[in-house]
Coordinates of C-alpha atoms and ligand atoms in Angstrom, one line a residue:
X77 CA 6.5 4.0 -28.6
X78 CA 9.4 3.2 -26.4
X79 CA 9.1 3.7 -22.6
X80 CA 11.5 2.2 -19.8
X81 CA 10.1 2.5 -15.8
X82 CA 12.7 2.7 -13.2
X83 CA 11.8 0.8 -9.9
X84 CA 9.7 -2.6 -10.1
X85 CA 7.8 -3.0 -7.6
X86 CA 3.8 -2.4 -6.7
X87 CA 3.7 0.7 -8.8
X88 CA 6.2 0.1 -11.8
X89 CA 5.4 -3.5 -12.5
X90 CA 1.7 -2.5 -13.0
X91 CA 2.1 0.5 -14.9
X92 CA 4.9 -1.5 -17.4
X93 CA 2.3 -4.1 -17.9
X94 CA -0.3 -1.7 -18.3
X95 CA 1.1 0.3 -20.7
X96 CA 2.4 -2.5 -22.5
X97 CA -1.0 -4.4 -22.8
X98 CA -1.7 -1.1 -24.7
X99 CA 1.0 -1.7 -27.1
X100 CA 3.6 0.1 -25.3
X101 CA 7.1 -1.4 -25.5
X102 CA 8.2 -1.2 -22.3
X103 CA 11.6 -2.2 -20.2
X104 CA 11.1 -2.3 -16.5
X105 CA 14.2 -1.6 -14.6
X106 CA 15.3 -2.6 -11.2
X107 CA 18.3 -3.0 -9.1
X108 CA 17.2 -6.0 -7.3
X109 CA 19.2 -8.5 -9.3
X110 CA 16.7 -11.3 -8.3
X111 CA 13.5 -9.9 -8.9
X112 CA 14.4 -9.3 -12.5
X113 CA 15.9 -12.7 -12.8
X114 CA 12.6 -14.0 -11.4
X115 CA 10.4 -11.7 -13.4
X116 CA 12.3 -13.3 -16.7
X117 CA 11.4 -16.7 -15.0
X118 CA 8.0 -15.4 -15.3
X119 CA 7.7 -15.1 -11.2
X120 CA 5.8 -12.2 -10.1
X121 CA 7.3 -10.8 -6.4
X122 CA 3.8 -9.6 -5.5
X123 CA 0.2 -10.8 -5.2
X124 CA -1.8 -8.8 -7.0
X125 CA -4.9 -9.8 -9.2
X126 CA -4.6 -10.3 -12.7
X127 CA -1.2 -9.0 -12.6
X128 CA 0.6 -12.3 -13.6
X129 CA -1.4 -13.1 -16.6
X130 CA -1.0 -9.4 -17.9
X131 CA 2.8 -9.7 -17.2
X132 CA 3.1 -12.8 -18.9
X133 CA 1.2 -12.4 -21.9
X134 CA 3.0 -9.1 -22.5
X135 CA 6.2 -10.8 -22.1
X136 CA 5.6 -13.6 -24.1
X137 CA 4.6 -10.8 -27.2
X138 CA 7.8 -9.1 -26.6
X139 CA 6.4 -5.9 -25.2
X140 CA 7.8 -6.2 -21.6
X141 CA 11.6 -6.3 -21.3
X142 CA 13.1 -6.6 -18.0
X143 CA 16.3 -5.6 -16.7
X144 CA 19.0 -4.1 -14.0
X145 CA 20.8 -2.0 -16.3
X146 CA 18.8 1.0 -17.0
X147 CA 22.2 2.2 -19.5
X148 CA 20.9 -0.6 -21.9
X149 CA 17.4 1.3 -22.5
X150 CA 18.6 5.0 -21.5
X151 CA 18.9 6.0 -25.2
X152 CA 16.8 4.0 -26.8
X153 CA 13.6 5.6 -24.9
X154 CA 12.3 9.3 -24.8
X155 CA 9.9 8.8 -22.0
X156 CA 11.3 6.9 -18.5
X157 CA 9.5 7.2 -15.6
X158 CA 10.6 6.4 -12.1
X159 CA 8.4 4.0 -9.5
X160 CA 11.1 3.9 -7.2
X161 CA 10.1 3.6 -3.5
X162 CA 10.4 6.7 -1.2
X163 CA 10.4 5.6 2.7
X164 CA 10.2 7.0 5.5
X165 CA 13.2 8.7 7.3
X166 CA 13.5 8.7 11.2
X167 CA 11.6 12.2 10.9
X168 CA 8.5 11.2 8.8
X169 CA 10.5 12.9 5.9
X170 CA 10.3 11.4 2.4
X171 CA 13.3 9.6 1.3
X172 CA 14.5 10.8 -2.0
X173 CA 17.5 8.8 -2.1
X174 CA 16.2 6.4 -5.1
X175 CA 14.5 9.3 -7.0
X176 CA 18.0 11.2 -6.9
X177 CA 20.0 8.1 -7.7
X178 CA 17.7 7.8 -11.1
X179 CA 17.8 11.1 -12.4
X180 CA 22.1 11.1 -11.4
X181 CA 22.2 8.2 -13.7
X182 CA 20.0 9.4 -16.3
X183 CA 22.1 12.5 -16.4
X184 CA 25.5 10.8 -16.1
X185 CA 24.5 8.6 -19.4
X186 CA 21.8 10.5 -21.6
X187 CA 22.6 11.4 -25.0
X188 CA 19.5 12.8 -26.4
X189 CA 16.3 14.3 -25.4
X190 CA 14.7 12.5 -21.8
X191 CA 11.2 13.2 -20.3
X192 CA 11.8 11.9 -16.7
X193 CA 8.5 11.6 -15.0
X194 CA 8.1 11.1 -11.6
X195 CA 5.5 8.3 -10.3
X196 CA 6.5 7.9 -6.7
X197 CA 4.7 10.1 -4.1
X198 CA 7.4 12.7 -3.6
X199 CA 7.1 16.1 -1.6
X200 CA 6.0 19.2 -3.2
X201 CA 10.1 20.8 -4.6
X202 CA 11.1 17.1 -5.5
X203 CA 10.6 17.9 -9.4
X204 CA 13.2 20.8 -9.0
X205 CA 15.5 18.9 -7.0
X206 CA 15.5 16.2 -10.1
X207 CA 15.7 18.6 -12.6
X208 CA 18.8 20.8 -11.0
X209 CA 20.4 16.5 -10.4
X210 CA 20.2 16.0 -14.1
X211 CA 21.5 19.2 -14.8
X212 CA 24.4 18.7 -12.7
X213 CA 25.2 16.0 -14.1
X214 CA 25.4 17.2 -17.8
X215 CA 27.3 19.8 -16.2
X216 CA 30.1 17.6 -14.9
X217 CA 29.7 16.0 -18.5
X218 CA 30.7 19.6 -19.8
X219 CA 27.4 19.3 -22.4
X220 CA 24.2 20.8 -22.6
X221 CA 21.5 17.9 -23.8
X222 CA 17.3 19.1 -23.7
X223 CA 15.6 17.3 -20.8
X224 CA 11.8 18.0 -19.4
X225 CA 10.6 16.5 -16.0
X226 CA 6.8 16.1 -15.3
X227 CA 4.8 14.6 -11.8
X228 CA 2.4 12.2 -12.7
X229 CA 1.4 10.9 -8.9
X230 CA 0.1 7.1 -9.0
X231 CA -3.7 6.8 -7.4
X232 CA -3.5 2.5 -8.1
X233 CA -4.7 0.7 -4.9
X234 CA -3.0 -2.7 -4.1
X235 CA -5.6 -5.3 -4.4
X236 CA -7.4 -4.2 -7.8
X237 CA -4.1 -2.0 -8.8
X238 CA -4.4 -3.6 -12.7
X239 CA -8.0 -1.8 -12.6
X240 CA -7.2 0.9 -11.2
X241 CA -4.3 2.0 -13.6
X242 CA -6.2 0.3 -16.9
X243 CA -9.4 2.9 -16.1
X244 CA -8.4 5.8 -14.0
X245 CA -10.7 8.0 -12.3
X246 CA -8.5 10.3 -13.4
X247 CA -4.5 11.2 -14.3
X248 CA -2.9 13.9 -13.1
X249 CA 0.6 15.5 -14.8
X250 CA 2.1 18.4 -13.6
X251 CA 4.5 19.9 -15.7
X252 CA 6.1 23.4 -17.5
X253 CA 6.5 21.7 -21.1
X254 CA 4.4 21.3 -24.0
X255 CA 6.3 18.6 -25.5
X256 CA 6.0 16.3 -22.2
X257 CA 2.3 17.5 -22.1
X258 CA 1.9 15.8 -25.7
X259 CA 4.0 12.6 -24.6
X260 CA 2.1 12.1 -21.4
X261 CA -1.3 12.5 -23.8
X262 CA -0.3 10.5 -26.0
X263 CA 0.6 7.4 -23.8
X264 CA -2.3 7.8 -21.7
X265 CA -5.0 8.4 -24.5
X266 CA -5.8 4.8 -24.6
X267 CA -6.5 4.5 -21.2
X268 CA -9.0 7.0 -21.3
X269 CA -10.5 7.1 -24.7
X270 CA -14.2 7.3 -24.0
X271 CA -13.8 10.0 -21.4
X272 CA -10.3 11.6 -21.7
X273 CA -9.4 12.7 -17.9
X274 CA -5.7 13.9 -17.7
X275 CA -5.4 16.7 -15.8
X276 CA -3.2 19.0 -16.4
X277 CA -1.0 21.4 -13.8
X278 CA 1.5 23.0 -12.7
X279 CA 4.3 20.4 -10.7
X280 CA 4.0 21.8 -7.0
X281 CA 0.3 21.4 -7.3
X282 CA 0.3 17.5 -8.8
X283 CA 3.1 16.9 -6.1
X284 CA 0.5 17.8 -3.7
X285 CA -2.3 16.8 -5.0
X286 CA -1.0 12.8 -4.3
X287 CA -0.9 13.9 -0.6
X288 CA -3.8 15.3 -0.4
X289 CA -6.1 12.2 -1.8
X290 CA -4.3 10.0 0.8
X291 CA -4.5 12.8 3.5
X292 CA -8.3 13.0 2.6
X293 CA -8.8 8.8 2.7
X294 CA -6.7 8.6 6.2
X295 CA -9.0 11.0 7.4
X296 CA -12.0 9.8 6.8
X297 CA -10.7 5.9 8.7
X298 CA -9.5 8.2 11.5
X299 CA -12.7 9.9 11.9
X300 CA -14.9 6.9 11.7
X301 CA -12.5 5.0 14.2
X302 CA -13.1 8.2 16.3
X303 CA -16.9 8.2 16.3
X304 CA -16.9 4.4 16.4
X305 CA -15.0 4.4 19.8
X306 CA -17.6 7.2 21.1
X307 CA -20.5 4.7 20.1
X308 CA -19.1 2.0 22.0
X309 CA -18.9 4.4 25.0
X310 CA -22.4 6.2 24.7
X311 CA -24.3 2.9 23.1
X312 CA -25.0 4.1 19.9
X313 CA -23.9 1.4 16.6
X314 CA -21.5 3.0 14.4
X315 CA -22.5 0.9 11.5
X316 CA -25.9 2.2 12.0
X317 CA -24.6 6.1 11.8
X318 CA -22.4 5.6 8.5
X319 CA -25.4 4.5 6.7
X320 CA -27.1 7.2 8.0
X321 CA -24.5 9.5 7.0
X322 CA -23.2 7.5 3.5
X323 CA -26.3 8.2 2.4
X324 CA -25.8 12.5 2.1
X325 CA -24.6 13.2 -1.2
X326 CA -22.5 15.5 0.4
X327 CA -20.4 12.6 2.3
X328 CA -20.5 10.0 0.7
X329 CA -20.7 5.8 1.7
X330 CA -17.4 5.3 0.7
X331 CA -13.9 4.8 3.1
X332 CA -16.8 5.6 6.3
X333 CA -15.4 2.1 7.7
X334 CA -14.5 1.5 11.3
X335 CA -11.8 -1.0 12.0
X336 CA -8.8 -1.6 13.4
X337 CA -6.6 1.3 11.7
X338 CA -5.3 1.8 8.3
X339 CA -2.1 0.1 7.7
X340 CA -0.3 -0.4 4.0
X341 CA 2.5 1.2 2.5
X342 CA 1.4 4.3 1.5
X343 CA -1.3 6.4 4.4
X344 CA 1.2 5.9 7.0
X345 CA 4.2 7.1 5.7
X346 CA 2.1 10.2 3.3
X347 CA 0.7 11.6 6.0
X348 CA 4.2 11.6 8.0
X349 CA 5.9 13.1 5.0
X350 CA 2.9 15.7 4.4
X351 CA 3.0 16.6 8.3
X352 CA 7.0 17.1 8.1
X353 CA 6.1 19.3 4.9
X354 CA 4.2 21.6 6.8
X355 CA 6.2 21.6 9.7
X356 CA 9.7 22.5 7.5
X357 CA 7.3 25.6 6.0
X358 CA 6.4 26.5 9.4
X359 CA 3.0 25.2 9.4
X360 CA 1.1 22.6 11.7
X361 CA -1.4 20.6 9.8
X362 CA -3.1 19.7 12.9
X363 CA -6.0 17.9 12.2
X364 CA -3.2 15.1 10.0
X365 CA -1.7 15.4 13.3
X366 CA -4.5 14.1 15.0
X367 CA -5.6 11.5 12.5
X368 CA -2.3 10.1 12.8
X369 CA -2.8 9.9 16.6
X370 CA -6.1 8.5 16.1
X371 CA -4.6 5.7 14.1
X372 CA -1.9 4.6 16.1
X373 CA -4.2 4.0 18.8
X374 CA -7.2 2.0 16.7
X375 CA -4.1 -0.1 15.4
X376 CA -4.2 -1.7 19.4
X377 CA -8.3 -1.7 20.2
X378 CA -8.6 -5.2 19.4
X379 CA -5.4 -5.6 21.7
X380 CA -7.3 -3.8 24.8
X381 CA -10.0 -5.3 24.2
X382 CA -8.3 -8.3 25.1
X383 CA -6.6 -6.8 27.9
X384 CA -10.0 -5.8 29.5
X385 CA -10.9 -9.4 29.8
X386 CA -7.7 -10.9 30.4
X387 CA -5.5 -8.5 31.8
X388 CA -1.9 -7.0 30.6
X389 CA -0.3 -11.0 31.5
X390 CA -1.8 -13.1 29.1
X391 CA 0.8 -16.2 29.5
X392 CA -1.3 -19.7 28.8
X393 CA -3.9 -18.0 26.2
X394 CA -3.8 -18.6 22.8
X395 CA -5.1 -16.4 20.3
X396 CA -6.3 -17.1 16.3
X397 CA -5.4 -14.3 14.2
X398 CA -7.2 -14.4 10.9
X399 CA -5.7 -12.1 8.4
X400 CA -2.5 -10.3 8.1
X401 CA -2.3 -8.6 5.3
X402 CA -2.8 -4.5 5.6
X403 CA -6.0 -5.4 3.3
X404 CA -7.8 -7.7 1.2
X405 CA -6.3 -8.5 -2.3
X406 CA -2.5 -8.2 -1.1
X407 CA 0.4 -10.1 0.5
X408 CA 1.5 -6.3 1.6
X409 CA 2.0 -6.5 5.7
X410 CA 3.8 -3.2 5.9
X411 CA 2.2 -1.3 8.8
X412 CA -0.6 -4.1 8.7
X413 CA -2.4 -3.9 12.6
X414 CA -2.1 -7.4 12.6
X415 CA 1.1 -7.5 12.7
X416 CA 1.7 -4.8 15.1
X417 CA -1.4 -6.6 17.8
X418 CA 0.6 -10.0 17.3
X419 CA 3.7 -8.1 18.9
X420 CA 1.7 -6.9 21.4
X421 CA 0.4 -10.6 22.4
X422 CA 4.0 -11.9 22.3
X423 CA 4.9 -9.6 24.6
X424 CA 2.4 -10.3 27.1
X425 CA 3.0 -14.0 26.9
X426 CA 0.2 -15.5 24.6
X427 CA 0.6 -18.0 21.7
X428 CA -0.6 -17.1 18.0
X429 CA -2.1 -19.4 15.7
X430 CA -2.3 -16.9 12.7
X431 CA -3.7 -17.5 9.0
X432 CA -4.0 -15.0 5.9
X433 CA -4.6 -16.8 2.3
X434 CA -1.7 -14.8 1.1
X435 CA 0.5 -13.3 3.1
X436 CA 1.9 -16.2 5.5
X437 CA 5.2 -16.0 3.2
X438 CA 5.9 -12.6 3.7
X439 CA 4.6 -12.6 7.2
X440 CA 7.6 -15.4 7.9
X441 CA 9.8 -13.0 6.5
X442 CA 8.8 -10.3 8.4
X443 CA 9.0 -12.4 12.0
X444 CA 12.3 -14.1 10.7
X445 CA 14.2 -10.9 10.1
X446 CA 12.9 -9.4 13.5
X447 CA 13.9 -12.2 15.3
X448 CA 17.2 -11.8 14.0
X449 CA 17.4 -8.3 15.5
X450 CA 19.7 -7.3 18.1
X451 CA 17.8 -6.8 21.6
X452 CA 13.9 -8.0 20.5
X453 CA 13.6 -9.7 23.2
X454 CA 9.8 -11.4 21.8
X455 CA 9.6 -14.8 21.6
X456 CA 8.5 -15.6 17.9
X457 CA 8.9 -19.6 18.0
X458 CA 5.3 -18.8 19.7
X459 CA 3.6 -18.2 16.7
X460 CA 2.5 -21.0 14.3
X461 CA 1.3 -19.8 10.6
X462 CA -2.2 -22.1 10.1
X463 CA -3.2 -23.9 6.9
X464 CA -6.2 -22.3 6.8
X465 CA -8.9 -20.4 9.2
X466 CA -10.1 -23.5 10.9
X467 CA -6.7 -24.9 11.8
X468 CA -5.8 -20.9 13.3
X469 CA -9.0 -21.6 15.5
X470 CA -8.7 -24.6 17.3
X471 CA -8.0 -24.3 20.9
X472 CA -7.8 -20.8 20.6
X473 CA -9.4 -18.5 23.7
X474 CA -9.7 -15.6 21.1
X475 CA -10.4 -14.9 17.6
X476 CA -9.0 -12.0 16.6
X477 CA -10.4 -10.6 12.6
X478 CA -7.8 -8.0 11.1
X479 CA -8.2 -8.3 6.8
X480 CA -11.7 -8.5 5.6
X481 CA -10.2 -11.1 2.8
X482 CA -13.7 -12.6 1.3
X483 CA -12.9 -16.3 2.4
X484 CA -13.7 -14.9 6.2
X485 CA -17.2 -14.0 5.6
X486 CA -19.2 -16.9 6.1
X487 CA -17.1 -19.7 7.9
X488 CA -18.6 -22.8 9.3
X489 CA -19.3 -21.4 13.3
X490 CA -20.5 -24.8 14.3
X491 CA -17.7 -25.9 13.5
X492 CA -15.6 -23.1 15.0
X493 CA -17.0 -23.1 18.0
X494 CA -16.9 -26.6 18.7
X495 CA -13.0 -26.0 18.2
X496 CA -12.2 -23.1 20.4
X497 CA -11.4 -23.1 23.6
X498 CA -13.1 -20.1 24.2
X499 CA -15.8 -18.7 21.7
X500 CA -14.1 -15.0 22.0
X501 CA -14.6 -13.5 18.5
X502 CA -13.3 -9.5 18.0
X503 CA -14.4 -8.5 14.9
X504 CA -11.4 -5.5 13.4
X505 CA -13.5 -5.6 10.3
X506 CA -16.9 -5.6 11.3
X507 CA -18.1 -7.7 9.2
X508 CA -20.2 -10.2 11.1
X509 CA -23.7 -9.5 12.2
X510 CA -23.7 -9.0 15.6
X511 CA -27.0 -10.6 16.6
X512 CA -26.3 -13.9 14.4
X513 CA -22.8 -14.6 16.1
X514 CA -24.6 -13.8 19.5
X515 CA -27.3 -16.2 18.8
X516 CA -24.7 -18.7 17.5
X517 CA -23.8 -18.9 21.3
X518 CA -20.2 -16.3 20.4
X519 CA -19.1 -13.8 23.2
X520 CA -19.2 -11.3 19.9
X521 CA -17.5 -7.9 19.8
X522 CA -17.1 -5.5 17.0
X523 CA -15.7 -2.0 16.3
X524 CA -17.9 0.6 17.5
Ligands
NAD135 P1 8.3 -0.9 -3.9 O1 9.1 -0.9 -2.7 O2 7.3 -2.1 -4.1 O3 9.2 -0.9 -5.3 C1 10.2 0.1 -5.4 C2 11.3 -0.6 -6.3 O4 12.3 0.3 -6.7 C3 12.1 -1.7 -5.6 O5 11.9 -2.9 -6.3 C4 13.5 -1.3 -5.6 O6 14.4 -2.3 -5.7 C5 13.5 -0.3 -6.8 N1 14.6 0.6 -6.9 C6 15.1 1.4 -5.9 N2 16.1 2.2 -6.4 C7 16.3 1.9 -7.7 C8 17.1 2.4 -8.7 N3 18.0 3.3 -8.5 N4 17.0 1.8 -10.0 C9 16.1 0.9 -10.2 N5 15.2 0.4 -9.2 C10 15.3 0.9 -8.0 O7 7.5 0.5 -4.0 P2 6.0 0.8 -4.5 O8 5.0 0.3 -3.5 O9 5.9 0.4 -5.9 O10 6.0 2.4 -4.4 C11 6.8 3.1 -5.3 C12 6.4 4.6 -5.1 O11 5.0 4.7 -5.6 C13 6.4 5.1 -3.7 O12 6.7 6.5 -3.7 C14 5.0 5.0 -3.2 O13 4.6 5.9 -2.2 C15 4.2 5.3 -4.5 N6 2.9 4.6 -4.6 C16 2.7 3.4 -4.1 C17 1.4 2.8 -4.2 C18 1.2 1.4 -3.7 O14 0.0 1.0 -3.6 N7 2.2 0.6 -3.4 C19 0.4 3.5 -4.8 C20 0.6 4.8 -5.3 C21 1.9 5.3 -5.2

């Protein structure tokens, strides 16, 4: 079987490999004319375990193609689907720019039957708005060519993403068509062939049901952050209480972590879009509302932590920042608290000595293109990317933990605290013991 996937990046380039390590011939398709050169290269543009060896192997066997030019595969493939990215607008509105631009082209050049089936996280009425593009299109072509369009909403999480999609906890398709209903089966049988989990619904419904899961997961880090901000207040240990709560059946242990706010491309910018949903129907979601709220503020506690010591002018401190990707497993900083806090400190005149075992690249990136904005008036020559968490450490008055990457979790502290100026550790991860740092002679603070 033939399939092509529009849109390379997180989502696309682990669902082509995955599908072709199942003997799927696949051609991925982008527009970024140097990521596809690279991919051919055999250069992955994202960290992601076990991606690069899948990729490679596949590619070697001739089952991955890559390519710009989705007209090359168009009309050699039944099924394409589209992993195009869908942004924010200024509104906390999806973007459906990149969806709409794939189904105008696969209109514009189709000559037989087309399943288009939508990967990205799109708003409930995005399935239509594809279909009624395609058909315009084939209209201006003055011909009438049968087309299906399914929602098939991708659950992968960076950092084990290659797991994730190679056994599912489950697949959802929405669509109106048996024949897309046997495609869908068919390519995603071997995925599941033990314990066949597809489910099956209508398209508003599996539109949704992407926003929901997220929805749900945001909450829960809201809600913990919440209670774990009361503990500090009223002296209770909010590590103590999600054990005690993990442990109902009911609950649950898992995503009952306090830290320093969730980050990453995908909670912020669902839980926008699902808000601006509700609020274009005439609907508040409220409690989203407030676990957005939440969020934004947990993204700056280690900040006024620091503040509470220091003060808002922290001009001759220098802080050690380990970690700065959104979470373990990834180089993805978008949204990443780190990032955001280290803004913070420029602005109120410290220095950064920042490390992250993979995301130091795209972190330079990130700081080189802001500097290069008009009116930032933050100083970035005053952060210098470590070699590794020893080197962020030295001298440092602070130690500020954002990514829980496994490398942190038992450092040398002798050594450490020999090096710092000051032996100011804030945990963002809580994953220190408390009493241990404490009796290693730390000034020791966690969330919650
Ligand atoms: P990404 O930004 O990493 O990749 C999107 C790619 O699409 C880019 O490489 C871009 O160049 C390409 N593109 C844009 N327009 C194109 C066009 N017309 N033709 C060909 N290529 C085009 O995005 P991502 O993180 O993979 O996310 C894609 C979608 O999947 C989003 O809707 C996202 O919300 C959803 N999603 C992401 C994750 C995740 O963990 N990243 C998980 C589940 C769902």
């Amino acid at each position: 079987m033939k399939i092509a996937i529009v849109g390379t990046g997180y989502v696309g380039l682990v669902s082509g490999a995955c599908f072709a390590e199942m003997g799927v011939n696949v051609t991925c398709v982008d527009i970024d004319t140097k990521k596809i050169e690279n991919l051919k290269k055999g250069i992955i543009p994202i960290y992601e375990p076990g991606l690069e060896d899948i990729v490679f192997r596949n590619f070697k066997a001739e089952r991955l193609h890559f390519t710009t030019q989705l007209a090359d595969v168009l009309n050699d493939t039944e099924v394409i689907f589209s992993a195009v990215g869908t942004p924010p607008n200024q509104d906390g509105s999806a973007d459906l720019q990149y969806v709409l631009d794939v189904a105008r082209e696969i209109g514009s050049k189709m000559i037989n039957y087309k399943l288009l089936v939508t990967k990205s996280t799109v708003p409930v009425g995005t399935a239509k708005l594809v279909r009624q593009t395609i058909q315009q299109e084939l209209d201006k072509r003055g011909i009438s060519i049968p087309f299906d369009v399914a929602s098939n909403p991708e659950f992968l999480k960076e950092g084990d993403a290659v797991n994730d999609f190679m056994s599912p906890d489950r697949v959802v398709v929405g669509t109106e068509s048996e024949k897309a209903k046997e495609l869908l089966t068919k390519l995603y049988r071997p995925f599941l062939l033990n314990n066949f989990r597809v489910i099956f619904m209508d398209i508003p419904s599996a539109e949704m049901t992407k926003y929901a899961a997220n929805s749900m997961l945001a909450t829960r880090i809201s809600f913990m952050n919440d209670i774990a901000n009361l503990c500090e207040i009223v002296g209770a240990d909010v590590n103590m209480v999600r054990k005690g709560i993990g442990t109902d059946a009911r609950i649950g242990g898992k995503f009952l972590y306090a830290g320093s706010g969730y980050g990453g491309s995908c909670f912020p910018k669902d839980v926008k879009a699902l808000i601006h949903t509700a609020q274009e129907n005439g609907y508040a979601l409220r409690l989203l509302q407030a676990v957005e709220e939440v969020n934004h503020s947990q993204k700056e506690v280690l900040f006024r932590k620091l503040v509470k010591r220091w003060g808002e002018d922290m001009s001759g401190k220098t802080v050690a920042i380990w970690g700065l990707a959104f979470k373990p497993n990834t180089d993805d900083i978008r949204e990443a608290p780190a990032l955001e806090v280290m803004e913070k400190l420029l602005k109120a005149g410290a220095e950064i000595r920042a490390f992250d075992p993979i995301a130091i690249p795209a972190s330079k990136a990130r700081l080189e293109f802001l500097a290069q904005q008009k009116n930032n008036g933050t100083d970035y020559s005053k952060v210098y990317f470590a070699n590794d968490i020893y080197d962020a450490a030295d001298e440092a008055d602070a130690l500020l933990l954002f990514t829980e990457w496994k490398e942190f979790r038992m450092p040398s502290w002798n050594v450490i605290k020999k090096s710092m100026k000051n032996p100011l550790v804030l945990d963002g991860r809580n994953i220190y013991d408390k009493a241990d740092m404490k009796e290693q002679g730390f000034d020791y603070e966690g969330i919650g």
